[in-house]
Every structure is written in structure tokens, then in C-alpha cells.
Amino acid sequence: MRYGILGDIHANLSALEAVLAEIERESVDRILSVGDVVGYGAAPRECIQILREVNAVVVKGNHDAACTGELDMKFFNHYARAAIEWTRTALGDGDLEWLRGLPLVAHETHCCVAHGTLADPEFYEYIQSTEDADPSLDLLEEGVCFVGHTHVPVTILRLTDDPTHTGYTVATEIDLADVSRALVNVGSVGQPRDENARTIYALYDSDEARIWLRRVEYDIEREAQRIRAAGLPNILAERLFLGI
Ligand code: ZN
């Protein structure tokens, strides 16, 4: 089975269209999204509609939960909060209902999906070290879990012949043949923060036991214009060019 996995989309329509065009060429069977469909960007309705059209399996991110009022915004910075407030006005009742109905974790045949961690998905903690990943790796039954939240792609893993040691790799092609468990952060479709402005998606072929992280050019200027036209803070447009 072939999966296409989308990191934090953040209402960036141009980036979403660019990765989906690539995914279409890869004859993917199922599209997964690690959440944060909305927030920061200016096309939340369009992005939700596309995910629904392609029958994506989507989990709930912290920005999605803030938008529906399920998560307190006290940990959000000024710009993120302004974007959530704008997003609430841009979405219809059906969109909010869809966001509210998203699960925190989705279990597929060959992998699972969560936003921040698999261990405590409702707390939206950040995995920034191998120690942070251990509780989630301990719980992982499917062997592979896809996450997002930090917007920085990295794979944290344990090898079959050394299952008590947790290591990591920033490789863009991961051979799972000797891997017992892997937690794959797929980066962010709509707001990359690894100083690479190109959008990104992951491809997972369960028969080949291999994962690829692929960068794709997209029309950043078009999306920046949309953010400015919506009256969102200019910094949310500017950072897209820098990948921060
Ligand atoms: Zn995010």
C-alpha cells in the first residue's frame, strides 16, 4: 500500500495543491494528514474542502482545536492568535463541525498518525529529542507513526538489532528493513521551519518498507498575497519565503 502523508498545512492552498499534484503522480492509495489544517494561512475553507474531497485521514492539530474552542489559546503567540480569530470568521459551520470531529490519533493498517505525540496527543507536546520520542515509540504497535507539530522533518527510530537504543536521522529516504519502530516527523506543507521554503510531503510504500520525504517548489508569492489580502499579520506572509 502507498500512503501520501501531509504535514501541517496551515491553510496554505498553493502548497497543498503543489504536493497533491506530486502525490497524484505517485499512485498513492491513501492520503494522511497529521493535522493543523488551519491557522496562519488564508485559505482554510479551501484546504478543508480539498482534504474532504480526497478522502484524507486527518487528525486534529492544536490550531484546529484552538479554532473550534477546544483548546485554550494562552500558549499561542500574538500572530497565531490573530490568525485563529480570523480563521473562525472565515469558516462555515460545517467546517468547524468537521474540525471538531477529527480524532487525535488515527490507526491505519501499516502505520498510525498523530499531531504532536502518540503517547499524550491531547497535550500537543513537541518532540524535540530522542527522549521526548521514547514514550510514543514504546506505544507504537504499527511500527511507523507519522507526526508533525514542530514543522521540522526528522525521523526518530529504533533498529531491530538494538531495540533499546533510540536514534534519529534527517535522511530523506528511510529504509525500514532493519527498523523496528520509527516516528517520522513529515515537516510542514504550509509553513516549513527548517530554513527550506519549499513545501514537503512524505511517501510511504509499505510493501517496499520505505519512506521518502520530498520537497516541492510552489508559488509562495501567490500565497503571501492571499495572506496580506486577508489582513493577516504581514510576518505570516514574510516567513514563508524564508522557511522559518
Ligand atoms: Zn503547526
PDB file of C-alpha atoms in Angstrom, residues 32-35 57-61 101-108 111-124 136 139-142 144-147:
ATOM      1  CA  LEU A  32      -2.968  11.022   5.609  1.00  0.00           C
ATOM      2  CA  SER A  33      -2.734  14.397   7.345  1.00  0.00           C
ATOM      3  CA  VAL A  34      -1.056  14.963  10.715  1.00  0.00           C
ATOM      4  CA  GLY A  35      -3.327  17.944  11.466  1.00  0.00           C
ATOM      5  CA  VAL A  57      -7.465  10.556   7.035  1.00  0.00           C
ATOM      6  CA  VAL A  58      -6.895  13.643   9.194  1.00  0.00           C
ATOM      7  CA  VAL A  59      -6.052  14.014  12.897  1.00  0.00           C
ATOM      8  CA  LYS A  60      -6.650  17.129  14.997  1.00  0.00           C
ATOM      9  CA  GLY A  61      -3.802  19.621  15.484  1.00  0.00           C
ATOM     10  CA  GLY A 101     -14.982  15.693  14.689  1.00  0.00           C
ATOM     11  CA  LEU A 102     -11.334  14.926  13.897  1.00  0.00           C
ATOM     12  CA  PRO A 103      -9.678  12.241  16.061  1.00  0.00           C
ATOM     13  CA  LEU A 104      -6.423  12.817  17.975  1.00  0.00           C
ATOM     14  CA  VAL A 105      -4.891   9.599  16.632  1.00  0.00           C
ATOM     15  CA  ALA A 106      -5.703   7.556  13.528  1.00  0.00           C
ATOM     16  CA  HIS A 107      -4.674   3.916  13.181  1.00  0.00           C
ATOM     17  CA  GLU A 108      -4.116   2.577   9.680  1.00  0.00           C
ATOM     18  CA  CYS A 111       1.083   2.994  10.366  1.00  0.00           C
ATOM     19  CA  CYS A 112      -0.597   5.466  12.685  1.00  0.00           C
ATOM     20  CA  VAL A 113      -0.893   9.253  12.691  1.00  0.00           C
ATOM     21  CA  ALA A 114      -0.842  11.845  15.496  1.00  0.00           C
ATOM     22  CA  HIS A 115      -0.114  15.583  15.640  1.00  0.00           C
ATOM     23  CA  GLY A 116       2.453  16.100  18.417  1.00  0.00           C
ATOM     24  CA  THR A 117       2.963  12.812  20.249  1.00  0.00           C
ATOM     25  CA  LEU A 118       1.343   9.400  20.175  1.00  0.00           C
ATOM     26  CA  ALA A 119       1.685   8.990  23.955  1.00  0.00           C
ATOM     27  CA  ASP A 120      -0.304  12.072  25.050  1.00  0.00           C
ATOM     28  CA  PRO A 121      -1.838  13.515  21.894  1.00  0.00           C
ATOM     29  CA  GLU A 122      -4.271  15.784  23.786  1.00  0.00           C
ATOM     30  CA  PHE A 123      -1.396  17.781  25.345  1.00  0.00           C
ATOM     31  CA  TYR A 124       0.173  18.736  21.999  1.00  0.00           C
ATOM     32  CA  SER A 136       5.462   7.353  21.849  1.00  0.00           C
ATOM     33  CA  LEU A 139       3.360   2.602  22.483  1.00  0.00           C
ATOM     34  CA  LEU A 140       3.783   2.166  18.761  1.00  0.00           C
ATOM     35  CA  GLU A 141       2.141  -1.040  17.528  1.00  0.00           C
ATOM     36  CA  GLU A 142       2.124  -0.453  13.774  1.00  0.00           C
ATOM     37  CA  VAL A 144       5.588   3.538  11.938  1.00  0.00           C
ATOM     38  CA  CYS A 145       3.947   6.694  13.280  1.00  0.00           C
ATOM     39  CA  PHE A 146       3.728   9.960  11.346  1.00  0.00           C
ATOM     40  CA  VAL A 147       3.655  13.239  13.288  1.00  0.00           C
TER      41      VAL A 147
END
